[in-house]
PDB file of C-alpha atoms and ligand atoms in Angstrom:
ATOM      1  CA  MET M  18       6.505  48.799 -29.543  1.00  0.00           C
ATOM      2  CA  ASN M  19       5.645  46.602 -26.553  1.00  0.00           C
ATOM      3  CA  ARG M  20       6.896  43.474 -26.089  1.00  0.00           C
ATOM      4  CA  LYS M  21       5.227  41.201 -27.725  1.00  0.00           C
ATOM      5  CA  ILE M  22       4.172  37.193 -26.728  1.00  0.00           C
ATOM      6  CA  ILE M  23       4.370  33.935 -29.029  1.00  0.00           C
ATOM      7  CA  VAL M  24       3.749  30.380 -27.216  1.00  0.00           C
ATOM      8  CA  ALA M  25       3.809  27.831 -29.635  1.00  0.00           C
ATOM      9  CA  ASN M  26       1.264  24.730 -28.683  1.00  0.00           C
ATOM     10  CA  TRP M  27       2.183  21.736 -30.052  1.00  0.00           C
ATOM     11  CA  LYS M  28      -0.563  19.979 -29.127  1.00  0.00           C
ATOM     12  CA  MET M  29      -0.199  16.157 -29.616  1.00  0.00           C
ATOM     13  CA  ASN M  30       3.281  16.679 -31.748  1.00  0.00           C
ATOM     14  CA  PRO M  31       5.694  15.554 -32.584  1.00  0.00           C
ATOM     15  CA  GLN M  32       5.653  11.496 -31.935  1.00  0.00           C
ATOM     16  CA  THR M  33       9.148  11.100 -31.329  1.00  0.00           C
ATOM     17  CA  LEU M  34      11.677  12.660 -28.686  1.00  0.00           C
ATOM     18  CA  ASP M  35      14.228  12.928 -31.301  1.00  0.00           C
ATOM     19  CA  GLU M  36      11.663  14.790 -33.569  1.00  0.00           C
ATOM     20  CA  ALA M  37      10.918  16.973 -31.149  1.00  0.00           C
ATOM     21  CA  SER M  38      14.427  17.753 -30.039  1.00  0.00           C
ATOM     22  CA  ARG M  39      14.639  18.982 -33.878  1.00  0.00           C
ATOM     23  CA  LEU M  40      12.174  20.868 -33.917  1.00  0.00           C
ATOM     24  CA  LEU M  41      13.023  22.743 -30.601  1.00  0.00           C
ATOM     25  CA  ASP M  42      16.435  23.210 -32.114  1.00  0.00           C
ATOM     26  CA  GLY M  43      15.330  24.687 -35.081  1.00  0.00           C
ATOM     27  CA  ILE M  44      13.459  27.403 -32.790  1.00  0.00           C
ATOM     28  CA  ALA M  45      16.296  28.038 -30.907  1.00  0.00           C
ATOM     29  CA  GLN M  46      18.185  28.741 -33.746  1.00  0.00           C
ATOM     30  CA  GLY M  47      15.943  31.215 -35.560  1.00  0.00           C
ATOM     31  CA  PHE M  48      15.781  32.978 -32.288  1.00  0.00           C
ATOM     32  CA  LYS M  49      19.099  33.169 -31.532  1.00  0.00           C
ATOM     33  CA  ASP M  50      20.354  36.663 -30.401  1.00  0.00           C
ATOM     34  CA  ALA M  51      17.257  38.070 -30.563  1.00  0.00           C
ATOM     35  CA  ASP M  52      16.081  41.228 -28.686  1.00  0.00           C
ATOM     36  CA  SER M  53      14.374  39.728 -25.492  1.00  0.00           C
ATOM     37  CA  LYS M  54      12.483  43.359 -25.333  1.00  0.00           C
ATOM     38  CA  LYS M  55      10.819  43.297 -28.697  1.00  0.00           C
ATOM     39  CA  LEU M  56       9.495  39.097 -27.849  1.00  0.00           C
ATOM     40  CA  GLU M  57       8.832  36.850 -25.469  1.00  0.00           C
ATOM     41  CA  LEU M  58       9.014  33.400 -26.600  1.00  0.00           C
ATOM     42  CA  VAL M  59       7.235  30.187 -24.980  1.00  0.00           C
ATOM     43  CA  LEU M  60       6.915  26.638 -26.154  1.00  0.00           C
ATOM     44  CA  ALA M  61       4.387  24.322 -25.252  1.00  0.00           C
ATOM     45  CA  PRO M  62       5.770  20.727 -25.584  1.00  0.00           C
ATOM     46  CA  PRO M  63       3.583  17.737 -24.752  1.00  0.00           C
ATOM     47  CA  PHE M  64       4.557  16.556 -21.261  1.00  0.00           C
ATOM     48  CA  PRO M  65       6.771  13.616 -22.082  1.00  0.00           C
ATOM     49  CA  TYR M  66       9.406  15.908 -23.700  1.00  0.00           C
ATOM     50  CA  LEU M  67       9.473  19.014 -20.934  1.00  0.00           C
ATOM     51  CA  TYR M  68      12.776  17.757 -19.284  1.00  0.00           C
ATOM     52  CA  GLU M  69      14.501  17.502 -22.186  1.00  0.00           C
ATOM     53  CA  SER M  70      13.097  21.011 -23.683  1.00  0.00           C
ATOM     54  CA  LYS M  71      13.856  22.796 -20.853  1.00  0.00           C
ATOM     55  CA  LYS M  72      18.187  21.154 -20.721  1.00  0.00           C
ATOM     56  CA  ARG M  73      17.975  21.887 -24.552  1.00  0.00           C
ATOM     57  CA  LEU M  74      16.637  25.724 -24.300  1.00  0.00           C
ATOM     58  CA  PRO M  75      18.371  28.716 -24.320  1.00  0.00           C
ATOM     59  CA  ARG M  76      18.081  30.833 -22.190  1.00  0.00           C
ATOM     60  CA  GLY M  77      15.515  33.586 -22.887  1.00  0.00           C
ATOM     61  CA  ILE M  78      12.675  30.943 -24.247  1.00  0.00           C
ATOM     62  CA  GLY M  79       9.859  29.937 -21.577  1.00  0.00           C
ATOM     63  CA  LEU M  80       8.616  26.322 -21.401  1.00  0.00           C
ATOM     64  CA  ALA M  81       4.960  25.570 -20.829  1.00  0.00           C
ATOM     65  CA  ALA M  82       2.981  22.770 -20.205  1.00  0.00           C
ATOM     66  CA  GLN M  83      -0.525  22.285 -21.950  1.00  0.00           C
ATOM     67  CA  ASP M  84      -2.354  21.667 -19.165  1.00  0.00           C
ATOM     68  CA  VAL M  85      -1.892  20.846 -15.431  1.00  0.00           C
ATOM     69  CA  SER M  86      -4.258  18.696 -12.966  1.00  0.00           C
ATOM     70  CA  PHE M  87      -7.131  20.111 -10.872  1.00  0.00           C
ATOM     71  CA  SER M  88      -5.813  18.293  -7.923  1.00  0.00           C
ATOM     72  CA  GLU M  89      -2.835  19.117  -6.286  1.00  0.00           C
ATOM     73  CA  ARG M  90      -1.645  15.395  -5.427  1.00  0.00           C
ATOM     74  CA  GLY M  91      -3.187  11.914  -4.984  1.00  0.00           C
ATOM     75  CA  ALA M  92      -4.678   8.843  -6.741  1.00  0.00           C
ATOM     76  CA  TYR M  93      -5.264  10.359 -10.223  1.00  0.00           C
ATOM     77  CA  THR M  94      -4.345   7.791 -12.509  1.00  0.00           C
ATOM     78  CA  GLY M  95      -2.929  10.031 -15.527  1.00  0.00           C
ATOM     79  CA  GLU M  96      -2.906  13.251 -14.287  1.00  0.00           C
ATOM     80  CA  VAL M  97       0.071  15.306 -13.793  1.00  0.00           C
ATOM     81  CA  SER M  98       0.124  17.878 -11.569  1.00  0.00           C
ATOM     82  CA  ALA M  99       1.201  21.780 -11.760  1.00  0.00           C
ATOM     83  CA  LEU M 100       3.965  21.096  -9.566  1.00  0.00           C
ATOM     84  CA  MET M 101       5.364  18.349 -11.402  1.00  0.00           C
ATOM     85  CA  VAL M 102       5.323  20.741 -14.350  1.00  0.00           C
ATOM     86  CA  LYS M 103       6.800  23.616 -12.510  1.00  0.00           C
ATOM     87  CA  ASN M 104       9.458  20.682 -11.229  1.00  0.00           C
ATOM     88  CA  ALA M 105      10.423  19.876 -14.896  1.00  0.00           C
ATOM     89  CA  GLY M 106      11.401  23.286 -15.587  1.00  0.00           C
ATOM     90  CA  CYS M 107       7.957  25.323 -16.663  1.00  0.00           C
ATOM     91  CA  ASP M 108       6.994  28.856 -16.617  1.00  0.00           C
ATOM     92  CA  TYR M 109       3.727  28.502 -17.656  1.00  0.00           C
ATOM     93  CA  ALA M 110       0.603  26.718 -18.360  1.00  0.00           C
ATOM     94  CA  ILE M 111      -1.888  26.429 -20.807  1.00  0.00           C
ATOM     95  CA  ILE M 112      -5.054  25.847 -19.084  1.00  0.00           C
ATOM     96  CA  GLY M 113      -8.790  25.656 -21.020  1.00  0.00           C
ATOM     97  CA  HIS M 114      -7.595  25.204 -23.983  1.00  0.00           C
ATOM     98  CA  SER M 115     -10.886  24.591 -26.093  1.00  0.00           C
ATOM     99  CA  GLU M 116      -9.684  21.229 -27.347  1.00  0.00           C
ATOM    100  CA  ARG M 117      -9.915  20.321 -23.548  1.00  0.00           C
ATOM    101  CA  ARG M 118     -13.012  21.801 -23.177  1.00  0.00           C
ATOM    102  CA  TRP M 119     -14.788  20.277 -25.988  1.00  0.00           C
ATOM    103  CA  LYS M 120     -12.830  17.319 -26.896  1.00  0.00           C
ATOM    104  CA  MET M 121     -12.438  15.971 -23.224  1.00  0.00           C
ATOM    105  CA  GLY M 122     -15.440  17.593 -21.364  1.00  0.00           C
ATOM    106  CA  GLU M 123     -13.511  20.076 -19.368  1.00  0.00           C
ATOM    107  CA  THR M 124     -15.533  22.294 -17.479  1.00  0.00           C
ATOM    108  CA  ASP M 125     -15.444  26.050 -16.434  1.00  0.00           C
ATOM    109  CA  GLU M 126     -15.000  24.865 -12.343  1.00  0.00           C
ATOM    110  CA  THR M 127     -11.918  22.202 -13.282  1.00  0.00           C
ATOM    111  CA  ILE M 128     -10.632  25.215 -15.428  1.00  0.00           C
ATOM    112  CA  ASN M 129     -10.842  27.448 -12.070  1.00  0.00           C
ATOM    113  CA  LEU M 130      -9.080  24.328  -9.834  1.00  0.00           C
ATOM    114  CA  LYS M 131      -6.932  24.236 -12.667  1.00  0.00           C
ATOM    115  CA  ILE M 132      -5.744  28.050 -12.552  1.00  0.00           C
ATOM    116  CA  LYS M 133      -5.786  27.770  -8.691  1.00  0.00           C
ATOM    117  CA  GLN M 134      -2.998  24.906  -8.783  1.00  0.00           C
ATOM    118  CA  ALA M 135      -1.154  26.430 -11.489  1.00  0.00           C
ATOM    119  CA  LEU M 136      -0.471  29.919  -9.529  1.00  0.00           C
ATOM    120  CA  ALA M 137      -0.257  27.740  -6.212  1.00  0.00           C
ATOM    121  CA  ALA M 138       2.719  26.070  -7.763  1.00  0.00           C
ATOM    122  CA  GLY M 139       4.453  29.137  -9.080  1.00  0.00           C
ATOM    123  CA  LEU M 140       3.221  29.024 -12.815  1.00  0.00           C
ATOM    124  CA  LYS M 141       1.765  31.502 -14.855  1.00  0.00           C
ATOM    125  CA  PRO M 142      -1.415  30.461 -16.360  1.00  0.00           C
ATOM    126  CA  ILE M 143      -2.291  30.801 -20.025  1.00  0.00           C
ATOM    127  CA  LEU M 144      -6.079  31.032 -19.528  1.00  0.00           C
ATOM    128  CA  ALA M 145      -7.954  30.014 -23.184  1.00  0.00           C
ATOM    129  CA  VAL M 146     -11.175  31.219 -23.938  1.00  0.00           C
ATOM    130  CA  GLY M 147     -13.523  31.734 -27.247  1.00  0.00           C
ATOM    131  CA  GLU M 148     -16.489  30.651 -28.527  1.00  0.00           C
ATOM    132  CA  LYS M 149     -17.654  27.329 -30.542  1.00  0.00           C
ATOM    133  CA  GLU M 150     -19.908  28.906 -33.209  1.00  0.00           C
ATOM    134  CA  GLU M 151     -18.681  31.739 -35.747  1.00  0.00           C
ATOM    135  CA  GLY M 152     -21.212  35.153 -34.712  1.00  0.00           C
ATOM    136  CA  ALA M 153     -21.840  33.781 -31.247  1.00  0.00           C
ATOM    137  CA  ASP M 154     -22.815  36.168 -27.894  1.00  0.00           C
ATOM    138  CA  LEU M 155     -19.218  36.866 -27.132  1.00  0.00           C
ATOM    139  CA  THR M 156     -20.107  38.747 -24.643  1.00  0.00           C
ATOM    140  CA  GLN M 157     -22.039  36.316 -22.846  1.00  0.00           C
ATOM    141  CA  ILE M 158     -20.175  33.457 -23.768  1.00  0.00           C
ATOM    142  CA  ILE M 159     -16.995  34.648 -22.502  1.00  0.00           C
ATOM    143  CA  GLY M 160     -18.244  36.449 -19.724  1.00  0.00           C
ATOM    144  CA  THR M 161     -19.427  33.393 -18.397  1.00  0.00           C
ATOM    145  CA  GLN M 162     -15.719  31.586 -19.036  1.00  0.00           C
ATOM    146  CA  LEU M 163     -13.673  34.335 -17.630  1.00  0.00           C
ATOM    147  CA  ALA M 164     -15.882  35.043 -14.242  1.00  0.00           C
ATOM    148  CA  LYS M 165     -15.607  31.187 -13.952  1.00  0.00           C
ATOM    149  CA  ALA M 166     -12.037  30.403 -14.415  1.00  0.00           C
ATOM    150  CA  LEU M 167     -11.071  33.405 -12.517  1.00  0.00           C
ATOM    151  CA  ASP M 168     -13.429  32.405  -9.488  1.00  0.00           C
ATOM    152  CA  GLY M 169     -11.447  33.515  -6.257  1.00  0.00           C
ATOM    153  CA  VAL M 170      -8.611  34.220  -8.108  1.00  0.00           C
ATOM    154  CA  ALA M 171      -7.411  37.567  -6.465  1.00  0.00           C
ATOM    155  CA  SER M 172      -4.916  39.117  -8.830  1.00  0.00           C
ATOM    156  CA  LEU M 173      -4.319  39.099 -12.549  1.00  0.00           C
ATOM    157  CA  GLU M 174      -0.384  39.832 -12.400  1.00  0.00           C
ATOM    158  CA  ASP M 175       0.921  36.296 -13.301  1.00  0.00           C
ATOM    159  CA  ILE M 176      -2.534  35.367 -15.953  1.00  0.00           C
ATOM    160  CA  THR M 177      -2.409  35.521 -19.250  1.00  0.00           C
ATOM    161  CA  ILE M 178      -5.830  35.208 -21.491  1.00  0.00           C
ATOM    162  CA  ALA M 179      -5.679  33.620 -24.892  1.00  0.00           C
ATOM    163  CA  TYR M 180      -8.820  34.659 -26.939  1.00  0.00           C
ATOM    164  CA  GLU M 181      -9.254  31.034 -29.338  1.00  0.00           C
ATOM    165  CA  PRO M 182     -11.949  31.386 -31.145  1.00  0.00           C
ATOM    166  CA  VAL M 183     -12.964  27.546 -31.873  1.00  0.00           C
ATOM    167  CA  TRP M 184     -13.988  27.903 -35.145  1.00  0.00           C
ATOM    168  CA  ALA M 185     -11.030  29.477 -36.277  1.00  0.00           C
ATOM    169  CA  ILE M 186      -8.608  26.711 -34.748  1.00  0.00           C
ATOM    170  CA  GLY M 187      -7.060  24.322 -37.386  1.00  0.00           C
ATOM    171  CA  THR M 188      -9.241  25.730 -40.025  1.00  0.00           C
ATOM    172  CA  GLY M 189      -6.961  27.866 -41.854  1.00  0.00           C
ATOM    173  CA  LYS M 190      -9.681  30.096 -41.229  1.00  0.00           C
ATOM    174  CA  PRO M 191      -8.493  32.969 -38.589  1.00  0.00           C
ATOM    175  CA  ASP M 192     -10.680  35.594 -37.217  1.00  0.00           C
ATOM    176  CA  THR M 193      -9.987  38.946 -38.679  1.00  0.00           C
ATOM    177  CA  PRO M 194      -7.761  40.985 -37.292  1.00  0.00           C
ATOM    178  CA  ASP M 195     -10.875  43.590 -36.188  1.00  0.00           C
ATOM    179  CA  GLY M 196     -12.674  40.818 -34.777  1.00  0.00           C
ATOM    180  CA  ALA M 197      -9.977  39.526 -32.613  1.00  0.00           C
ATOM    181  CA  LEU M 198      -9.140  42.813 -31.552  1.00  0.00           C
ATOM    182  CA  SER M 199     -12.803  44.138 -30.830  1.00  0.00           C
ATOM    183  CA  ALA M 200     -12.878  40.527 -29.128  1.00  0.00           C
ATOM    184  CA  ALA M 201      -9.293  41.112 -27.045  1.00  0.00           C
ATOM    185  CA  LEU M 202     -10.784  44.811 -25.409  1.00  0.00           C
ATOM    186  CA  LEU M 203     -14.509  42.783 -24.760  1.00  0.00           C
ATOM    187  CA  ILE M 204     -12.223  40.848 -22.812  1.00  0.00           C
ATOM    188  CA  ARG M 205     -10.104  43.643 -21.201  1.00  0.00           C
ATOM    189  CA  LYS M 206     -13.460  45.023 -20.158  1.00  0.00           C
ATOM    190  CA  ILE M 207     -14.818  41.946 -18.648  1.00  0.00           C
ATOM    191  CA  VAL M 208     -11.776  41.570 -16.585  1.00  0.00           C
ATOM    192  CA  GLY M 209     -11.839  45.608 -15.694  1.00  0.00           C
ATOM    193  CA  ASN M 210     -15.527  44.356 -13.893  1.00  0.00           C
ATOM    194  CA  ILE M 211     -14.222  41.888 -12.494  1.00  0.00           C
ATOM    195  CA  TYR M 212     -11.380  43.546 -11.279  1.00  0.00           C
ATOM    196  CA  ASP M 213      -9.911  47.264 -12.052  1.00  0.00           C
ATOM    197  CA  ASN M 214      -8.850  49.198 -14.759  1.00  0.00           C
ATOM    198  CA  TYR M 215      -5.168  48.754 -13.941  1.00  0.00           C
ATOM    199  CA  GLN M 216      -5.129  44.859 -14.165  1.00  0.00           C
ATOM    200  CA  SER M 217      -7.364  45.310 -17.449  1.00  0.00           C
ATOM    201  CA  GLU M 218      -4.669  47.505 -19.404  1.00  0.00           C
ATOM    202  CA  ASN M 219      -2.192  45.980 -17.922  1.00  0.00           C
ATOM    203  CA  LEU M 220      -3.108  42.435 -18.667  1.00  0.00           C
ATOM    204  CA  SER M 221      -1.300  40.274 -21.596  1.00  0.00           C
ATOM    205  CA  VAL M 222      -3.996  39.158 -24.337  1.00  0.00           C
ATOM    206  CA  LEU M 223      -3.536  36.920 -27.366  1.00  0.00           C
ATOM    207  CA  TYR M 224      -5.436  36.036 -30.642  1.00  0.00           C
ATOM    208  CA  GLY M 225      -5.134  32.138 -31.504  1.00  0.00           C
ATOM    209  CA  GLY M 226      -6.673  30.483 -34.349  1.00  0.00           C
ATOM    210  CA  SER M 227      -4.980  29.424 -37.961  1.00  0.00           C
ATOM    211  CA  VAL M 228      -2.534  31.839 -36.789  1.00  0.00           C
ATOM    212  CA  ASN M 229       0.853  31.580 -39.605  1.00  0.00           C
ATOM    213  CA  ALA M 230       3.555  33.833 -41.162  1.00  0.00           C
ATOM    214  CA  ASP M 231       1.037  35.455 -43.332  1.00  0.00           C
ATOM    215  CA  ASN M 232      -1.073  36.849 -40.975  1.00  0.00           C
ATOM    216  CA  VAL M 233       0.387  37.076 -37.685  1.00  0.00           C
ATOM    217  CA  LYS M 234       1.793  40.625 -37.890  1.00  0.00           C
ATOM    218  CA  SER M 235      -1.872  41.739 -39.131  1.00  0.00           C
ATOM    219  CA  PHE M 236      -3.080  40.694 -35.242  1.00  0.00           C
ATOM    220  CA  VAL M 237      -0.117  41.412 -32.756  1.00  0.00           C
ATOM    221  CA  PHE M 238       0.654  45.003 -34.921  1.00  0.00           C
ATOM    222  CA  GLN M 239      -2.221  45.896 -32.883  1.00  0.00           C
ATOM    223  CA  ASN M 240      -2.780  47.808 -29.880  1.00  0.00           C
ATOM    224  CA  GLY M 241      -4.760  45.598 -27.355  1.00  0.00           C
ATOM    225  CA  ILE M 242      -3.287  42.215 -28.736  1.00  0.00           C
ATOM    226  CA  ASN M 243      -0.076  41.461 -26.990  1.00  0.00           C
ATOM    227  CA  GLY M 244       0.949  38.699 -28.693  1.00  0.00           C
ATOM    228  CA  ALA M 245      -0.361  34.652 -30.473  1.00  0.00           C
ATOM    229  CA  LEU M 246      -0.702  31.605 -29.498  1.00  0.00           C
ATOM    230  CA  VAL M 247       0.086  29.470 -32.686  1.00  0.00           C
ATOM    231  CA  GLY M 248      -0.874  25.703 -32.924  1.00  0.00           C
ATOM    232  CA  GLY M 249       0.082  24.224 -36.417  1.00  0.00           C
ATOM    233  CA  ALA M 250       2.221  26.550 -37.737  1.00  0.00           C
ATOM    234  CA  SER M 251       4.523  26.009 -34.130  1.00  0.00           C
ATOM    235  CA  ILE M 252       5.402  22.410 -35.225  1.00  0.00           C
ATOM    236  CA  VAL M 253       7.446  23.481 -38.393  1.00  0.00           C
ATOM    237  CA  ALA M 254      10.642  25.000 -37.108  1.00  0.00           C
ATOM    238  CA  GLN M 255      11.112  26.960 -40.820  1.00  0.00           C
ATOM    239  CA  ASP M 256       7.328  28.200 -40.540  1.00  0.00           C
ATOM    240  CA  PHE M 257       7.664  29.233 -37.122  1.00  0.00           C
ATOM    241  CA  THR M 258      10.622  30.826 -37.078  1.00  0.00           C
ATOM    242  CA  LYS M 259       9.463  33.120 -39.959  1.00  0.00           C
ATOM    243  CA  ILE M 260       7.237  34.130 -37.627  1.00  0.00           C
ATOM    244  CA  ILE M 261       9.773  34.741 -35.065  1.00  0.00           C
ATOM    245  CA  LYS M 262      11.561  36.736 -37.500  1.00  0.00           C
ATOM    246  CA  LEU M 263       8.899  38.713 -38.460  1.00  0.00           C
ATOM    247  CA  ILE M 264       7.896  39.586 -35.042  1.00  0.00           C
ATOM    248  CA  LEU M 265      11.524  40.367 -34.390  1.00  0.00           C
ATOM    249  CA  ASN M 266      11.453  42.690 -37.423  1.00  0.00           C
ATOM    250  CA  MET M 267       8.953  44.637 -36.285  1.00  0.00           C
TER     251      MET M 267
HETATM  252  P1  13P F  21      -4.230  27.044 -35.058  1.00  0.00           P
HETATM  253  O1  13P F  21      -3.008  27.769 -35.337  1.00  0.00           O
HETATM  254  O2  13P F  21      -3.059  24.921 -35.607  1.00  0.00           O
HETATM  255  O3  13P F  21      -5.472  27.104 -35.625  1.00  0.00           O
HETATM  256  O4  13P F  21      -3.839  26.117 -33.101  1.00  0.00           O
HETATM  257  C1  13P F  21      -4.579  27.317 -32.677  1.00  0.00           C
HETATM  258  C2  13P F  21      -4.537  26.569 -31.392  1.00  0.00           C
HETATM  259  O5  13P F  21      -5.052  26.271 -30.720  1.00  0.00           O
HETATM  260  C3  13P F  21      -3.602  27.001 -30.517  1.00  0.00           C
HETATM  261  O6  13P F  21      -3.676  26.917 -29.153  1.00  0.00           O
END
């Protein structure tokens, strides 16, 4: 079996550094002695917890920021640059999450700038794409999101794409394994047209949207899906540890 990637997107949780540290320690405990050939585990805590997370994280667990600024530096109150999170110990940055697209008004053009900032700082972007309405025209929507986000990006080598249908996020109503697989294959086809077959085949594509211990296997055991981006089930150490163990015992 190919190595799977599980990314924990904590979103705006938990509310204190103490809780964040306990959650992190609980997850690290569940990952102890894990076979890193089977699973790449990445945690994406909120910005204020990144430094402490880096200190506590055992080797073998990666760290991601949930976002980076579109700008390298300057007078942008409230922004956090790609280099800042790189220096805080991040390896990855989630970019273009639907909550930022739809709740914060982030555009494909801004997402493109963020991808470029992340790459320039040495971070590996996890680019999230997906449709808002169930049954929407995926070829058109994901095609546009990918073409615009990747405009001027020379190679996909450091990029992971996460397919997250908005209607499946936080609803307890995940996509079907077939639906997720066909979206992942569509993503490969689109990037194959923009880049080439080699990059399309070697791209990591994740599924996200109401993933939990009961359904994670049905998504990530399929060829064509490399792992999962997990929200709600990643902020309870016990639940997330179950997911980790299922992947490791695959
Ligand atoms: P849930 O797993 O809570 O549906 O969230 C998915 C998500 O948005 C991960 O980025």
